[in-house]
XYZ file of C-alpha atoms in Angstrom:
391
model
C -11.320 2.398 -16.609
C -9.214 5.538 -16.437
C -7.381 6.364 -13.270
C -9.113 8.900 -11.047
C -5.655 10.216 -10.169
C -4.853 11.656 -13.577
C -1.919 13.602 -14.930
C -2.463 17.225 -15.809
C -2.646 18.387 -19.396
C 0.760 19.676 -20.485
C -0.498 23.170 -21.329
C -1.399 23.746 -17.669
C 2.068 22.960 -16.342
C 5.267 25.011 -16.051
C 8.289 22.741 -15.942
C 12.047 22.955 -15.443
C 14.572 20.091 -15.754
C 18.209 19.300 -15.043
C 20.266 16.108 -15.258
C 23.864 15.102 -14.743
C 26.071 12.012 -14.575
C 28.861 11.430 -12.098
C 27.745 14.388 -9.989
C 28.005 15.176 -6.284
C 25.219 15.603 -3.763
C 26.198 19.249 -3.437
C 25.606 19.776 -7.157
C 22.183 18.155 -6.905
C 21.215 20.440 -4.022
C 22.469 23.500 -5.873
C 20.510 22.724 -9.033
C 17.392 21.866 -7.022
C 17.528 25.301 -5.410
C 18.085 27.006 -8.769
C 15.168 25.222 -10.424
C 12.839 26.084 -7.568
C 13.894 29.734 -7.677
C 13.384 29.834 -11.434
C 9.938 28.271 -11.510
C 8.655 30.148 -8.454
C 9.529 33.483 -10.068
C 8.110 32.639 -13.482
C 5.130 34.790 -14.370
C 5.480 36.793 -11.137
C 4.425 40.374 -11.731
C 6.891 43.185 -11.142
C 5.265 44.070 -7.842
C 4.115 40.540 -7.028
C 5.708 37.843 -4.965
C 6.888 34.412 -6.079
C 4.725 31.563 -4.881
C 6.107 29.725 -1.846
C 6.987 26.051 -1.857
C 3.824 24.253 -0.759
C 4.801 20.589 -0.413
C 2.609 18.608 1.965
C 4.924 15.582 2.108
C 8.206 14.000 1.153
C 7.926 10.707 -0.705
C 11.119 8.654 -0.881
C 10.868 5.733 -3.312
C 13.433 2.920 -3.442
C 13.531 0.739 -6.566
C 15.773 -1.993 -7.886
C 15.695 -1.408 -11.650
C 15.503 1.340 -14.239
C 12.161 0.032 -15.509
C 10.672 0.154 -12.025
C 12.100 3.636 -11.523
C 10.260 4.857 -14.619
C 7.011 3.257 -13.432
C 7.192 4.845 -10.000
C 8.034 8.248 -11.433
C 4.839 8.019 -13.482
C 2.940 7.209 -10.271
C 4.430 10.243 -8.532
C 3.509 12.470 -11.472
C -0.126 11.401 -11.206
C -0.215 11.912 -7.444
C 1.276 15.382 -7.692
C -1.698 16.642 -9.698
C -3.571 16.911 -6.398
C -0.877 16.380 -3.734
C 2.012 18.861 -3.865
C 5.106 16.960 -2.836
C 8.827 16.472 -3.077
C 9.718 12.993 -4.309
C 13.135 11.358 -4.219
C 13.279 8.203 -6.358
C 16.404 6.164 -5.647
C 17.721 3.278 -7.714
C 20.407 1.361 -5.882
C 22.748 0.388 -8.709
C 24.413 -2.356 -6.680
C 28.028 -1.620 -7.659
C 29.221 -1.116 -4.097
C 32.905 -0.874 -4.993
C 32.374 1.881 -7.569
C 30.935 5.100 -6.103
C 28.828 7.057 -8.566
C 25.800 9.317 -8.613
C 23.633 10.111 -11.631
C 20.771 12.531 -11.070
C 17.769 14.084 -12.757
C 15.510 16.794 -11.320
C 12.062 17.800 -12.544
C 10.333 20.793 -10.993
C 6.882 21.750 -12.167
C 3.989 23.915 -11.028
C 0.405 24.415 -12.112
C -2.318 26.758 -10.946
C -5.689 25.684 -9.664
C -8.828 27.491 -10.787
C -8.798 29.618 -7.644
C -5.234 30.715 -8.399
C -3.273 28.689 -5.858
C -0.167 26.924 -7.121
C 0.509 23.201 -6.787
C 4.111 22.096 -7.150
C 5.961 18.840 -7.760
C 9.674 18.503 -7.148
C 10.976 15.129 -8.258
C 14.564 13.974 -7.898
C 15.778 10.753 -9.478
C 19.068 9.334 -8.230
C 20.995 6.288 -9.445
C 23.339 5.514 -6.555
C 26.228 3.076 -6.314
C 29.011 2.678 -3.807
C 28.863 3.101 -0.009
C 26.125 5.755 -0.225
C 23.636 3.030 -1.188
C 23.924 1.655 2.360
C 23.650 5.066 4.015
C 20.438 6.391 2.540
C 19.489 8.493 5.558
C 22.538 10.743 5.429
C 22.341 10.821 1.652
C 18.632 11.612 1.310
C 17.983 13.795 4.350
C 19.509 16.980 2.840
C 17.122 16.608 -0.115
C 13.939 16.536 1.965
C 11.557 19.452 2.381
C 11.461 20.626 5.989
C 8.529 20.397 8.406
C 6.439 17.873 6.449
C 6.091 14.096 6.970
C 8.342 11.721 5.057
C 6.950 8.525 3.536
C 9.300 5.748 2.405
C 7.836 3.552 -0.328
C 9.959 0.456 -0.896
C 8.740 -0.655 -4.345
C 9.594 -4.338 -4.162
C 10.551 -6.671 -1.346
C 12.135 -4.560 1.406
C 15.539 -6.009 2.393
C 14.683 -5.957 6.076
C 17.992 -7.453 7.104
C 20.141 -4.995 5.172
C 21.775 -1.869 6.505
C 20.367 0.295 3.703
C 16.747 -0.128 4.762
C 17.453 0.108 8.486
C 19.341 3.318 7.806
C 16.505 4.743 5.693
C 13.924 4.082 8.408
C 15.687 6.640 10.588
C 14.392 9.505 8.439
C 10.874 8.314 7.598
C 7.547 8.656 9.366
C 5.846 5.834 7.446
C 7.099 2.746 5.565
C 4.929 1.662 2.616
C 5.162 -1.737 0.880
C 3.010 -3.896 -1.382
C 2.870 -7.424 0.004
C 1.253 -8.671 -3.229
C 4.611 -8.195 -4.951
C 6.904 -9.728 -2.332
C 9.423 -12.339 -3.388
C 9.174 -15.314 -1.013
C 5.883 -13.748 0.133
C 5.284 -15.668 3.361
C 8.791 -15.042 4.711
C 8.849 -11.388 3.634
C 5.382 -10.797 5.088
C 6.412 -12.196 8.465
C 9.553 -10.050 8.466
C 7.498 -6.963 7.615
C 5.010 -7.735 10.393
C 7.877 -8.271 12.835
C 9.359 -4.900 11.930
C 5.961 -3.248 12.396
C 5.639 -4.876 15.808
C 9.056 -3.573 16.889
C 8.806 -0.054 15.444
C 5.056 0.548 15.311
C 5.247 2.975 18.203
C 7.725 5.188 16.363
C 6.736 5.083 12.690
C 3.658 4.120 10.701
C 3.310 1.156 8.350
C 1.152 0.684 5.262
C 0.572 -2.052 2.695
C -0.865 -1.230 -0.731
C -2.499 -4.659 -0.759
C -4.489 -3.618 2.311
C -5.807 -0.690 0.260
C -6.540 -3.072 -2.623
C -8.733 -5.208 -0.333
C -10.836 -2.276 0.848
C -14.003 -3.060 -1.219
C -14.147 -6.581 0.231
C -13.815 -5.337 3.807
C -16.422 -2.648 3.258
C -18.914 -5.125 1.771
C -18.620 -7.467 4.741
C -18.878 -4.545 7.167
C -22.002 -3.221 5.457
C -23.679 -6.612 5.748
C -23.429 -6.376 9.538
C -24.426 -2.685 9.681
C -28.187 -3.157 10.308
C -28.666 -3.353 14.099
C -30.684 -6.565 13.854
C -27.761 -8.350 12.156
C -25.032 -7.370 14.598
C -25.844 -10.294 16.862
C -24.494 -12.491 14.050
C -20.980 -11.141 14.621
C -20.778 -13.280 17.734
C -22.138 -16.305 15.907
C -19.826 -16.660 12.927
C -19.391 -20.392 12.447
C -17.169 -20.605 9.379
C -15.105 -18.348 7.108
C -13.630 -19.434 3.756
C -11.544 -17.324 1.396
C -10.108 -18.025 -2.056
C -7.296 -15.801 -3.343
C -5.691 -15.142 -6.716
C -2.408 -16.846 -7.449
C -0.954 -20.294 -7.206
C 0.255 -22.286 -4.237
C 0.911 -21.026 -0.751
C 2.037 -17.586 -1.990
C -1.634 -16.697 -2.513
C -2.438 -17.216 1.163
C -0.749 -14.018 2.345
C -3.616 -11.892 1.027
C -6.145 -14.271 2.561
C -4.336 -14.106 5.885
C -4.624 -10.313 5.857
C -8.410 -10.446 5.423
C -8.706 -13.218 7.993
C -6.530 -11.194 10.367
C -8.860 -8.232 9.939
C -11.871 -10.288 11.073
C -9.993 -12.165 13.796
C -8.492 -8.990 15.229
C -11.790 -7.106 15.186
C -13.751 -9.898 16.879
C -11.092 -11.040 19.334
C -10.614 -14.506 17.882
C -7.688 -16.566 19.197
C -5.782 -18.817 16.799
C -5.642 -22.387 18.094
C -3.978 -24.149 15.172
C -3.258 -23.797 11.474
C -1.862 -26.194 8.905
C -1.410 -26.547 5.169
C -3.553 -29.413 3.869
C -2.123 -29.246 0.333
C -0.115 -26.682 -1.623
C -3.425 -25.073 -2.593
C -5.433 -25.372 0.638
C -4.894 -24.530 4.307
C -7.149 -24.864 7.349
C -7.151 -23.002 10.649
C -9.230 -23.119 13.816
C -9.983 -19.994 15.853
C -11.682 -19.654 19.208
C -14.192 -16.839 19.725
C -14.320 -14.961 23.067
C -17.308 -17.079 24.114
C -15.465 -20.325 23.432
C -17.021 -21.232 20.075
C -14.681 -22.752 17.492
C -14.523 -21.187 14.020
C -13.034 -23.145 11.100
C -11.264 -21.002 8.492
C -10.157 -22.226 5.057
C -7.648 -20.510 2.754
C -7.395 -21.599 -0.875
C -5.436 -20.422 -3.883
C -7.718 -20.048 -6.884
C -5.049 -20.195 -9.584
C -6.363 -16.972 -11.111
C -3.457 -14.921 -12.437
C -5.160 -11.823 -13.895
C -5.113 -10.093 -10.498
C -2.361 -9.152 -8.042
C -1.370 -12.225 -6.055
C -3.452 -12.659 -2.898
C -6.456 -10.670 -4.145
C -9.700 -12.188 -2.882
C -11.735 -14.019 -5.514
C -14.343 -15.617 -3.241
C -15.482 -15.189 0.381
C -17.978 -17.378 2.194
C -19.180 -16.634 5.736
C -21.688 -18.617 7.814
C -23.217 -17.274 11.032
C -26.024 -18.173 13.433
C -27.059 -16.379 16.627
C -30.124 -14.967 18.357
C -32.505 -16.962 16.200
C -30.901 -15.658 12.984
C -28.970 -17.732 10.491
C -27.154 -16.459 7.405
C -24.857 -17.408 4.581
C -22.984 -14.548 2.922
C -21.029 -15.208 -0.280
C -19.020 -12.747 -2.369
C -17.594 -14.148 -5.595
C -15.602 -12.439 -8.314
C -17.038 -12.692 -11.815
C -15.415 -15.757 -13.436
C -14.333 -13.866 -16.567
C -14.047 -10.240 -15.425
C -12.057 -8.545 -12.676
C -14.146 -5.367 -12.374
C -17.038 -6.686 -10.289
C -18.190 -9.434 -7.950
C -21.590 -10.758 -6.924
C -22.742 -10.853 -3.322
C -25.440 -13.298 -2.253
C -27.025 -12.891 1.186
C -29.164 -15.788 2.412
C -31.020 -15.072 5.649
C -33.112 -17.951 6.976
C -36.779 -17.480 6.165
C -36.174 -14.668 3.667
C -35.620 -14.580 -0.098
C -31.972 -14.488 -1.108
C -30.576 -11.000 -1.750
C -28.200 -10.614 -4.690
C -26.080 -7.525 -5.207
C -23.403 -6.444 -7.658
C -20.158 -5.252 -6.081
C -18.156 -2.878 -8.280
C -14.399 -3.445 -8.157
C -12.920 -0.682 -10.318
C -9.245 -1.205 -11.137
C -6.912 0.832 -8.967
C -3.453 1.819 -10.112
C -0.563 2.429 -7.740
C -1.206 6.174 -7.540
C -4.730 5.578 -6.217
C -3.555 2.920 -3.771
C -0.821 5.240 -2.527
C -3.275 8.090 -1.977
C -5.454 5.766 0.126
C -2.466 4.514 2.111
C -1.117 8.011 2.737
C -4.487 9.166 4.051
C -4.479 6.770 7.002
C -0.985 5.299 7.345
C 0.093 7.296 10.402
C -2.948 6.335 12.462
C -4.268 3.063 11.015
C -4.660 0.987 14.153
C -7.024 -1.385 12.357
C -4.326 -2.287 9.842
C -1.719 -2.800 12.553
C -4.046 -5.082 14.505
C -4.941 -7.002 11.340
C -1.286 -7.308 10.328
C -0.389 -8.818 13.684
C -3.202 -11.385 13.479
C -2.349 -12.190 9.853
C 1.294 -12.782 10.761
C 0.278 -15.187 13.517
C -1.758 -17.180 10.984
C 1.046 -17.163 8.405
C 3.520 -18.313 11.028
C 1.238 -21.213 11.895
C 1.076 -22.279 8.249
C 4.844 -22.550 7.770
């Protein structure tokens, strides 16, 4: 399925480029200004005015390899078709004893049907030497003024390193993808700890949280009818299987479990790994009822690690009893089947569409709510508590 965040056709875009090796930050700033001036005056009538810069955000992307830099630049290009922005993609070259800066700037603009101009300014920097540990002072002069700054760390954020701590000083939101963490359980706990310490100052987002959205929405919709809401207080068991192998798959399951536990006020009593593929936990509901939770790794490797492949929820309250199961198609990743069994009624079977989402779509979702997503922050905290109990 094609991405809904698509690049523009080349004949609709005006573009200017510059690149240089072994340059200074001052040279980068000078050429950025020149390119903007050039493209903003292109096609301006003699008596007209150049279009103003109309960025709605700064997006700073940190990557660890040239290949990843190229992938993220493609993501930014897709996003910019509908979200005018200034992006700074930084590859930390790692040669700390050899200062160097290579740069490339792309400035482009296209007009919407109603005549308004959308603009993308994208700066790619390969940085080595001391500047790699002082990203704030290095990047801040490149940012557009008076718009929020999002920092997307495309990989495992080095939470203990000076470079990341320094970069957080200039950002409004930190974005990660926990499905791609190395040492996922440890990195997830460190990320949650950082969010707990700095959540009052900056926002936090996880692309894997966006990836799980269809599963959360399906469970929420099941409880939407007023007559079913009594079942929320009667959940008796929750099982979740996640893509991947071993305990690394449990991070995604913990995030979904944390969402339910945080929303319903469950208190974690204990958690333990039974095997490398299976973990059990016991929660206590506000009324004192005990809720067993099981996390399993499904071994499925066609999906991002931690993606749900099967959910099973049992509940009984107020004379109602139900079993709700959502299971991914065994051979396809684009849909799941939901089975709702309410006591005394015929089983209801529904097809749940799970269209593939690329990073540009996940980023758009994360950017829409990252600065005010209290549900995610609450879920992250509960998920971290569960992960900590499983160590």
